[in-house]
Amino acid sequence: MPAPPGNPLLVQARVAAGILSQEKFVEEFQRTAAELGVDATVTVRQIRRWESSKPGWPHPPARTVLTALLGRSPEELGFRERPRNLAASSGLGPVHDEDVNRRVFMARTVTAAGASMLPASAHDLLSAPQTDPVSGVRDVLTGTLVRPAQPSSVEAIVQATASAKRQIQACRYSQLAARLPGLLVEFGEPREVEAEQREIDIAEVHAFHVAASLLLKAEDSASAWVAAERAMSAARRVDDPALIAAASRSLTQAVAAVGHRQQAIRIVIVGVDQLSGQVSKRTPARTAVFGALLLRGAWAAAVAGDADTSGELLDSAGRSAKLLDESSNLQWTAFGQQNVQQHRLSIALTLGNAGQALDAARQVDVTQLAVTERRAVYWMDVARALHLCGQPEKAVTALLTAEKEAEEEVLSRPAVKELIGEMVARDRAARLPELRKLAVRAAVPV
């Protein structure tokens, strides 16, 4: 079937993002620009040009917004930068035929050898789209991403942080990875007004918590530790036990992921001790953070092979959950009784008890889990347990359900790709066609 006329890559990306009209595209573009603090506007007429056969090359702010909104580079959206005469523009004189022929020969040689095209200049190299989606976050952590000359307003930073929290809980990882560096680089510049600085510090806790979570999902635990430390430093400046407990959650997971499991458990114990006297029905937000930290500690103990400590922390979290409404997402914790039961499933798997994990799964009302990410993780844990119990057909169904909940959680996570690969390897007779289709979508060899 021939491709539609115009710029089908942009049209397909727009529709895939659920933006079915050009008018809606304008609205989403302006909303995204506001969230990013980028000075860029667009009209329906401009959208029509972009979706034509000659879309041109958007200016830098527009490229930033397009990448964040659609999760793809400008090149992947059908745009092509207009070639420039670098020698002429740099004052080096005319380009001779011999120079041209040499460049053409080198380009053809490199292509024939199967390598990537070499950049013609530093500009080309630095402006090339990143192949690693979390590279920009690492640039912030290493101090190699330049801060904006004019910092955004406190209100804009707080709104962008809340948006980042919503995106990670909704498993919109590609959009988040594109937007997050621009938010993280805003922090570190002191504000003159004390009240504003406090708001910025609170936002910094949550923003770097998001960064640590995203890096952990990409299995970069070392960078996640750095991000979690940034969150903890901001929490200590605010000197709020609830914020310190919130930062302790991501720090615990990062430290355990690096391999320092006993230290991870100690982080939880310290955070719980600081907050324990402030937990009651009258303080639901603190109770949610307290319970979520207990769950993180139960997971860390399970990773360390300490089933007794894990069970004690799970039971304590269960008692805390009874103080809250079921579908709580207070302080971005997704904490509640069903969340505790879901952790019983995950921890049973971590301890190697797949049958016990399935028993725990039956006790979870997945419709009551507060956020998309938790529901997707539930179905992936169910799939893993079924796979280990020798029920591949049901395991595939669970994975497909997880994909329906959160496509990126299933198709982009290295741990899930590994599970799909294991299942494909066991299905030697190719009796599970839906598994192979899923493997193709996840870019897993079949």
Coordinates of C-alpha atoms in Angstrom, one line a residue:
M1 CA 0.0 0.0 0.0
P2 CA 1.6 3.3 -1.0
A3 CA 2.3 5.9 1.7
P4 CA -0.1 8.8 1.9
P5 CA 1.1 12.1 0.3
G6 CA 2.7 14.8 2.4
N7 CA 4.6 14.0 5.5
P8 CA 3.1 10.7 6.7
L9 CA 5.7 10.3 9.6
L10 CA 4.3 13.3 11.4
V11 CA 0.7 12.4 10.7
Q12 CA 1.2 8.9 12.0
A13 CA 3.0 10.1 15.1
R14 CA 0.2 12.6 15.8
V15 CA -2.5 10.0 15.5
A16 CA -0.5 7.5 17.6
A17 CA -0.4 10.1 20.3
G18 CA -4.2 10.3 20.2
I19 CA -4.3 13.7 18.6
L20 CA -6.8 13.2 15.8
S21 CA -7.1 16.7 14.3
Q22 CA -4.8 19.5 13.4
E23 CA -6.8 21.9 15.6
K24 CA -6.2 19.6 18.6
F25 CA -2.5 19.4 17.7
V26 CA -2.3 23.2 18.1
E27 CA -3.9 22.9 21.6
E28 CA -1.5 20.1 22.7
F29 CA 1.5 21.9 21.2
Q30 CA 0.7 25.1 23.1
R31 CA 0.0 23.1 26.3
T32 CA 3.4 21.3 26.0
A33 CA 5.2 24.5 25.3
A34 CA 3.8 26.1 28.5
E35 CA 4.7 23.1 30.5
L36 CA 8.3 23.2 29.2
G37 CA 8.5 27.0 29.6
V38 CA 9.4 27.2 25.9
D39 CA 8.5 30.3 23.9
A40 CA 7.0 28.6 20.8
T41 CA 3.6 29.1 19.2
V42 CA 2.0 27.3 16.2
T43 CA -1.1 27.7 14.0
V44 CA -3.2 25.3 12.1
R45 CA -1.7 26.7 8.9
Q46 CA 1.8 25.8 10.2
I47 CA 0.6 22.3 11.1
R48 CA -0.6 21.9 7.5
R49 CA 2.8 23.0 6.2
W50 CA 4.5 20.5 8.5
E51 CA 2.3 17.7 7.3
S52 CA 2.9 18.6 3.6
S53 CA 5.5 17.1 1.3
K54 CA 7.8 20.1 2.0
P55 CA 7.6 20.5 5.8
G56 CA 10.7 22.6 6.2
W57 CA 12.9 22.5 9.3
P58 CA 11.2 23.8 12.5
H59 CA 13.1 26.4 14.6
P60 CA 14.8 25.1 17.8
P61 CA 12.0 25.9 20.3
A62 CA 9.4 24.2 18.0
R63 CA 11.7 21.1 17.7
T64 CA 12.0 20.9 21.5
V65 CA 8.2 21.0 21.8
L66 CA 7.6 18.5 19.0
T67 CA 10.1 16.0 20.5
A68 CA 8.5 16.3 23.9
L69 CA 4.9 16.1 22.7
L70 CA 5.4 13.1 20.3
G71 CA 8.4 11.4 21.8
R72 CA 10.3 11.3 18.5
S73 CA 13.2 13.3 17.1
P74 CA 12.5 15.8 14.3
E75 CA 14.1 13.4 11.8
E76 CA 11.7 10.7 12.9
L77 CA 8.9 13.1 12.3
G78 CA 9.8 13.6 8.6
F79 CA 11.7 16.8 9.0
R80 CA 15.1 17.3 7.3
E81 CA 17.6 20.0 8.1
R82 CA 18.5 22.1 5.1
P83 CA 22.1 21.4 4.1
R84 CA 24.5 24.2 4.7
N85 CA 27.8 25.2 3.0
L86 CA 29.9 24.9 6.2
A87 CA 33.1 26.1 4.6
A88 CA 31.5 29.2 3.0
S89 CA 29.7 30.1 6.2
S90 CA 32.9 29.7 8.3
G91 CA 35.0 31.9 6.0
L92 CA 37.2 29.1 4.9
G93 CA 36.7 29.9 1.2
P94 CA 35.0 27.9 -1.6
V95 CA 34.6 24.2 -1.6
H96 CA 36.6 22.7 -4.5
D97 CA 35.5 19.7 -6.5
E98 CA 38.3 17.7 -5.1
D99 CA 37.1 18.3 -1.6
V100 CA 33.6 17.4 -2.6
N101 CA 34.7 14.2 -4.2
R102 CA 36.8 13.2 -1.2
R103 CA 33.8 13.7 1.1
V104 CA 31.5 11.7 -1.2
F105 CA 34.0 8.9 -1.3
M106 CA 34.4 8.8 2.4
A107 CA 30.7 8.9 3.0
R108 CA 30.2 6.0 0.5
T109 CA 33.0 4.0 2.1
V110 CA 31.6 4.4 5.5
T111 CA 28.1 3.5 4.4
A112 CA 29.4 0.4 2.5
A113 CA 31.2 -0.7 5.6
G114 CA 27.9 -0.7 7.5
A115 CA 28.8 2.2 9.9
S116 CA 26.9 5.3 10.8
M117 CA 27.5 8.4 8.7
L118 CA 30.2 10.5 10.3
P119 CA 29.3 14.1 11.2
A120 CA 30.6 16.9 9.1
S121 CA 31.0 19.2 12.0
A122 CA 30.7 19.5 15.8
H123 CA 27.3 21.1 15.2
D124 CA 26.0 18.0 13.4
L125 CA 27.4 15.8 16.1
L126 CA 25.9 17.7 19.0
S127 CA 22.5 18.3 17.3
A128 CA 22.1 14.6 16.4
P129 CA 19.2 12.9 18.2
Q130 CA 20.1 10.9 21.3
T131 CA 19.9 7.2 20.9
D132 CA 19.7 6.6 24.6
P133 CA 16.5 8.2 26.0
V134 CA 17.9 8.9 29.4
S135 CA 21.2 10.5 28.2
G136 CA 19.8 14.0 28.8
V137 CA 19.1 13.2 32.4
R138 CA 22.7 12.0 32.8
D139 CA 23.8 15.3 31.3
V140 CA 22.1 17.1 34.1
L141 CA 23.6 14.9 36.8
T142 CA 27.1 15.4 35.4
G143 CA 26.6 19.2 35.0
T144 CA 27.1 19.2 31.3
L145 CA 23.7 20.6 30.4
V146 CA 23.7 24.4 30.4
R147 CA 21.2 26.1 32.6
P148 CA 18.8 28.6 30.9
A149 CA 19.9 32.2 31.0
Q150 CA 16.6 33.2 32.5
P151 CA 15.2 30.7 35.1
S152 CA 11.6 29.8 34.9
S153 CA 9.1 31.1 37.4
V154 CA 8.5 29.1 40.6
E155 CA 4.9 28.4 39.4
A156 CA 6.1 27.0 36.1
I157 CA 8.7 24.7 37.8
V158 CA 6.1 23.4 40.2
Q159 CA 3.6 22.7 37.4
A160 CA 6.3 21.0 35.3
T161 CA 7.2 18.8 38.3
A162 CA 3.6 17.8 38.8
S163 CA 3.4 17.0 35.1
A164 CA 6.6 14.8 35.3
K165 CA 5.0 12.9 38.2
R166 CA 1.8 12.3 36.2
Q167 CA 3.8 11.1 33.2
I168 CA 5.9 8.5 35.1
Q169 CA 2.8 7.2 36.8
A170 CA 1.1 7.0 33.4
C171 CA 4.1 5.2 31.9
R172 CA 4.7 7.9 29.3
Y173 CA 8.4 7.4 29.5
S174 CA 9.5 8.7 26.1
Q175 CA 7.7 12.0 26.6
L176 CA 9.1 12.2 30.1
A177 CA 12.6 11.5 29.0
A178 CA 12.4 14.3 26.5
R179 CA 11.0 16.9 28.9
L180 CA 12.8 16.0 32.2
P181 CA 16.3 17.3 31.5
G182 CA 14.8 20.8 30.8
L183 CA 13.1 20.7 34.2
L184 CA 16.0 19.2 36.2
V185 CA 18.5 21.8 34.9
E186 CA 16.3 24.6 36.4
F187 CA 17.4 23.5 39.9
G188 CA 20.5 24.7 41.7
E189 CA 20.1 28.4 41.1
P190 CA 19.3 30.0 44.6
R191 CA 16.2 32.2 44.8
E192 CA 16.4 35.5 46.8
V193 CA 13.0 35.1 48.4
E194 CA 13.0 32.4 51.2
A195 CA 9.4 31.2 50.5
E196 CA 10.2 30.8 46.8
Q197 CA 13.4 28.8 47.6
R198 CA 11.4 26.5 49.8
E199 CA 8.9 25.8 47.0
I200 CA 11.8 25.1 44.6
D201 CA 13.4 22.7 47.1
I202 CA 10.2 20.8 47.5
A203 CA 9.8 20.6 43.7
E204 CA 13.4 19.4 43.5
V205 CA 12.7 16.5 45.8
H206 CA 9.9 15.3 43.6
A207 CA 11.6 16.0 40.2
F208 CA 14.8 14.1 41.1
H209 CA 12.7 11.3 42.6
V210 CA 11.1 11.0 39.1
A211 CA 14.6 11.1 37.5
A212 CA 15.8 8.3 39.8
S213 CA 12.7 6.2 39.0
L214 CA 13.2 6.7 35.3
L215 CA 16.8 5.7 35.5
L216 CA 16.0 2.6 37.5
K217 CA 13.5 1.6 34.8
A218 CA 16.3 2.0 32.3
E219 CA 18.5 -0.2 34.7
D220 CA 21.0 2.5 35.3
S221 CA 21.2 2.2 39.0
A222 CA 24.4 4.2 39.4
S223 CA 22.9 7.3 37.9
A224 CA 19.7 6.7 39.8
W225 CA 21.7 6.8 43.0
V226 CA 23.1 10.2 42.0
A227 CA 19.6 11.5 41.2
A228 CA 18.2 10.1 44.5
E229 CA 21.0 11.9 46.4
R230 CA 19.9 15.1 44.8
A231 CA 16.4 14.5 46.0
M232 CA 17.6 13.7 49.5
S233 CA 19.8 16.8 49.7
A234 CA 16.8 19.0 48.8
A235 CA 14.6 17.2 51.3
R236 CA 17.1 17.9 54.1
R237 CA 17.2 21.6 53.2
V238 CA 13.5 21.7 53.7
D239 CA 13.9 19.7 56.9
D240 CA 10.5 18.0 56.6
P241 CA 10.4 14.3 57.8
A242 CA 7.7 13.5 55.2
L243 CA 9.9 14.8 52.4
I244 CA 12.9 13.0 53.7
A245 CA 10.9 9.8 53.8
A246 CA 9.7 10.4 50.2
A247 CA 13.3 10.9 49.1
S248 CA 14.3 7.8 51.1
R249 CA 12.1 5.7 48.9
S250 CA 14.1 6.4 45.7
L251 CA 17.4 6.3 47.6
T252 CA 16.6 2.9 49.1
Q253 CA 15.7 1.4 45.7
A254 CA 18.8 2.9 44.0
V255 CA 21.2 1.7 46.8
A256 CA 19.7 -1.8 46.7
A257 CA 19.9 -1.9 42.9
V258 CA 23.6 -1.1 43.1
G259 CA 24.0 -4.1 45.5
H260 CA 24.2 -2.4 48.9
R261 CA 21.2 -4.1 50.3
Q262 CA 21.8 -3.8 54.1
Q263 CA 22.4 -0.1 53.7
A264 CA 19.2 0.2 51.7
I265 CA 17.3 -1.4 54.7
R266 CA 19.0 1.1 57.1
I267 CA 17.8 4.0 55.0
V268 CA 14.3 2.8 55.4
I269 CA 14.6 2.3 59.2
V270 CA 16.0 5.8 59.7
G271 CA 13.2 7.4 57.6
V272 CA 10.5 5.4 59.4
D273 CA 11.8 6.3 62.8
Q274 CA 11.8 10.0 61.9
L275 CA 8.2 9.9 60.7
S276 CA 6.6 7.2 63.0
G277 CA 5.2 9.6 65.6
Q278 CA 3.3 11.7 62.9
V279 CA 1.2 8.9 61.4
S280 CA -2.6 8.8 62.0
K281 CA -5.9 9.2 60.3
R282 CA -5.6 12.9 60.8
T283 CA -2.4 13.1 58.7
P284 CA -3.2 11.0 55.6
A285 CA -0.4 12.5 53.4
R286 CA 2.3 11.6 56.0
T287 CA 0.7 8.2 56.5
A288 CA 0.8 7.5 52.8
V289 CA 4.5 8.4 52.6
F290 CA 5.2 6.3 55.7
G291 CA 3.4 3.3 54.3
A292 CA 5.1 3.6 50.9
L293 CA 8.5 3.7 52.6
L294 CA 7.7 0.6 54.6
L295 CA 6.8 -1.2 51.3
R296 CA 10.1 -0.1 49.8
G297 CA 11.9 -1.5 52.8
A298 CA 10.0 -4.8 52.5
W299 CA 11.2 -5.0 48.9
A300 CA 14.8 -4.2 49.9
A301 CA 14.7 -6.9 52.6
A302 CA 13.4 -9.4 50.1
V303 CA 16.1 -8.5 47.6
A304 CA 18.6 -9.2 50.5
G305 CA 16.9 -12.6 51.0
D306 CA 15.6 -11.6 54.5
A307 CA 12.0 -12.9 54.3
D308 CA 11.3 -12.3 58.0
T309 CA 12.2 -8.6 57.9
S310 CA 10.3 -8.3 54.6
G311 CA 7.2 -9.8 56.1
E312 CA 7.3 -7.6 59.2
L313 CA 7.6 -4.4 57.1
L314 CA 4.8 -5.6 54.8
D315 CA 2.5 -6.2 57.9
S316 CA 3.4 -2.7 59.2
A317 CA 2.5 -1.2 55.8
G318 CA -0.8 -3.1 55.9
R319 CA -1.7 -1.6 59.3
S320 CA -0.8 1.9 57.9
A321 CA -3.0 1.3 54.8
K322 CA -6.1 0.8 57.0
L323 CA -5.8 4.4 58.0
L324 CA -6.4 5.6 54.4
D325 CA -9.0 5.5 51.7
E326 CA -8.4 2.7 49.3
S327 CA -7.6 4.5 46.0
S328 CA -5.1 6.9 47.5
N329 CA -2.4 8.6 45.5
L330 CA -1.4 11.1 48.2
Q331 CA 2.1 12.5 47.8
W332 CA 2.3 10.6 44.6
T333 CA 2.7 7.3 46.5
A334 CA -0.2 5.2 45.1
F335 CA -0.3 3.8 48.6
G336 CA -3.3 1.8 49.9
Q337 CA -4.4 -1.6 51.0
Q338 CA -4.5 -3.0 47.4
N339 CA -1.0 -1.6 46.9
V340 CA 0.2 -3.5 49.9
Q341 CA -1.3 -6.7 48.6
Q342 CA 0.3 -6.1 45.2
H343 CA 3.7 -5.8 47.0
R344 CA 3.0 -9.2 48.6
L345 CA 2.8 -10.6 45.1
S346 CA 6.0 -8.8 43.9
I347 CA 7.9 -9.8 47.1
A348 CA 6.9 -13.4 46.8
L349 CA 8.3 -13.4 43.3
T350 CA 11.5 -11.8 44.6
L351 CA 11.9 -14.5 47.2
G352 CA 11.4 -17.2 44.6
N353 CA 7.9 -18.3 45.6
A354 CA 5.9 -18.2 42.3
G355 CA 3.0 -20.3 43.7
Q356 CA 2.7 -18.0 46.7
A357 CA 2.8 -15.0 44.3
L358 CA -0.2 -16.3 42.4
D359 CA -2.1 -16.8 45.7
A360 CA -1.3 -13.1 46.5
A361 CA -2.3 -12.0 43.0
R362 CA -5.8 -13.5 43.6
Q363 CA -6.3 -11.1 46.6
V364 CA -5.6 -8.0 44.6
D365 CA -8.5 -5.9 43.1
V366 CA -6.5 -4.5 40.2
T367 CA -9.3 -1.9 39.5
Q368 CA -8.5 -0.3 42.8
L369 CA -4.8 0.3 42.2
A370 CA -4.5 4.1 42.0
V371 CA -2.2 4.6 39.0
T372 CA -1.5 3.1 35.6
E373 CA 2.0 2.1 36.4
R374 CA 0.9 0.0 39.4
R375 CA -1.7 -1.8 37.3
A376 CA 0.8 -2.6 34.6
V377 CA 3.4 -3.8 37.1
Y378 CA 0.7 -6.1 38.6
W379 CA 0.0 -7.8 35.3
M380 CA 3.7 -8.2 34.5
D381 CA 4.2 -9.8 37.9
V382 CA 1.3 -12.1 37.3
A383 CA 2.9 -13.0 33.9
R384 CA 6.2 -13.8 35.5
A385 CA 4.6 -16.0 38.2
L386 CA 2.5 -17.8 35.5
H387 CA 5.6 -18.3 33.4
L388 CA 7.5 -19.8 36.4
C389 CA 4.5 -22.1 37.2
G390 CA 4.5 -23.5 33.6
Q391 CA 1.3 -21.7 32.4
P392 CA 2.7 -19.9 29.2
E393 CA -0.7 -19.3 27.6
K394 CA -2.0 -17.4 30.6
A395 CA 1.3 -15.7 31.0
V396 CA 1.0 -14.3 27.5
T397 CA -2.5 -13.1 28.2
A398 CA -1.2 -11.3 31.3
L399 CA 1.5 -9.6 29.3
L400 CA -0.9 -8.5 26.7
T401 CA -3.2 -7.0 29.4
A402 CA -0.2 -5.2 30.8
E403 CA 0.6 -3.8 27.3
K404 CA -2.9 -2.6 27.0
E405 CA -2.6 -0.8 30.3
A406 CA 0.8 0.8 29.6
E407 CA 2.4 0.0 26.3
E408 CA 5.8 1.6 27.1
E409 CA 6.1 -0.2 30.4
V410 CA 6.0 -3.5 28.5
L411 CA 7.8 -2.7 25.3
S412 CA 10.7 -0.5 26.6
R413 CA 11.7 -2.0 30.0
P414 CA 14.8 -4.2 29.8
A415 CA 13.5 -6.6 32.5
V416 CA 10.2 -7.2 30.6
K417 CA 12.2 -7.7 27.3
E418 CA 14.2 -10.4 29.2
L419 CA 11.0 -12.1 30.3
I420 CA 9.6 -12.1 26.8
G421 CA 12.9 -13.5 25.5
E422 CA 12.8 -16.3 28.1
M423 CA 9.2 -17.2 27.1
V424 CA 10.0 -17.2 23.4
A425 CA 13.0 -19.5 24.1
R426 CA 10.8 -22.0 25.8
D427 CA 8.1 -21.9 23.1
R428 CA 10.3 -23.9 20.7
A429 CA 7.3 -25.2 18.7
A430 CA 6.0 -21.7 18.2
R431 CA 2.6 -22.5 19.7
L432 CA 2.1 -19.0 21.0
P433 CA 1.7 -16.7 18.0
E434 CA 0.7 -13.7 20.1
L435 CA 3.9 -14.0 22.1
R436 CA 5.9 -13.8 19.0
K437 CA 4.0 -10.7 17.8
L438 CA 4.6 -9.2 21.2
A439 CA 8.3 -10.0 20.9
V440 CA 8.5 -8.2 17.6
R441 CA 6.8 -5.1 19.0
A442 CA 9.3 -5.2 21.9
A443 CA 12.2 -5.7 19.5
V444 CA 13.1 -9.0 21.1
P445 CA 14.7 -11.6 18.8
V446 CA 12.4 -14.5 18.0

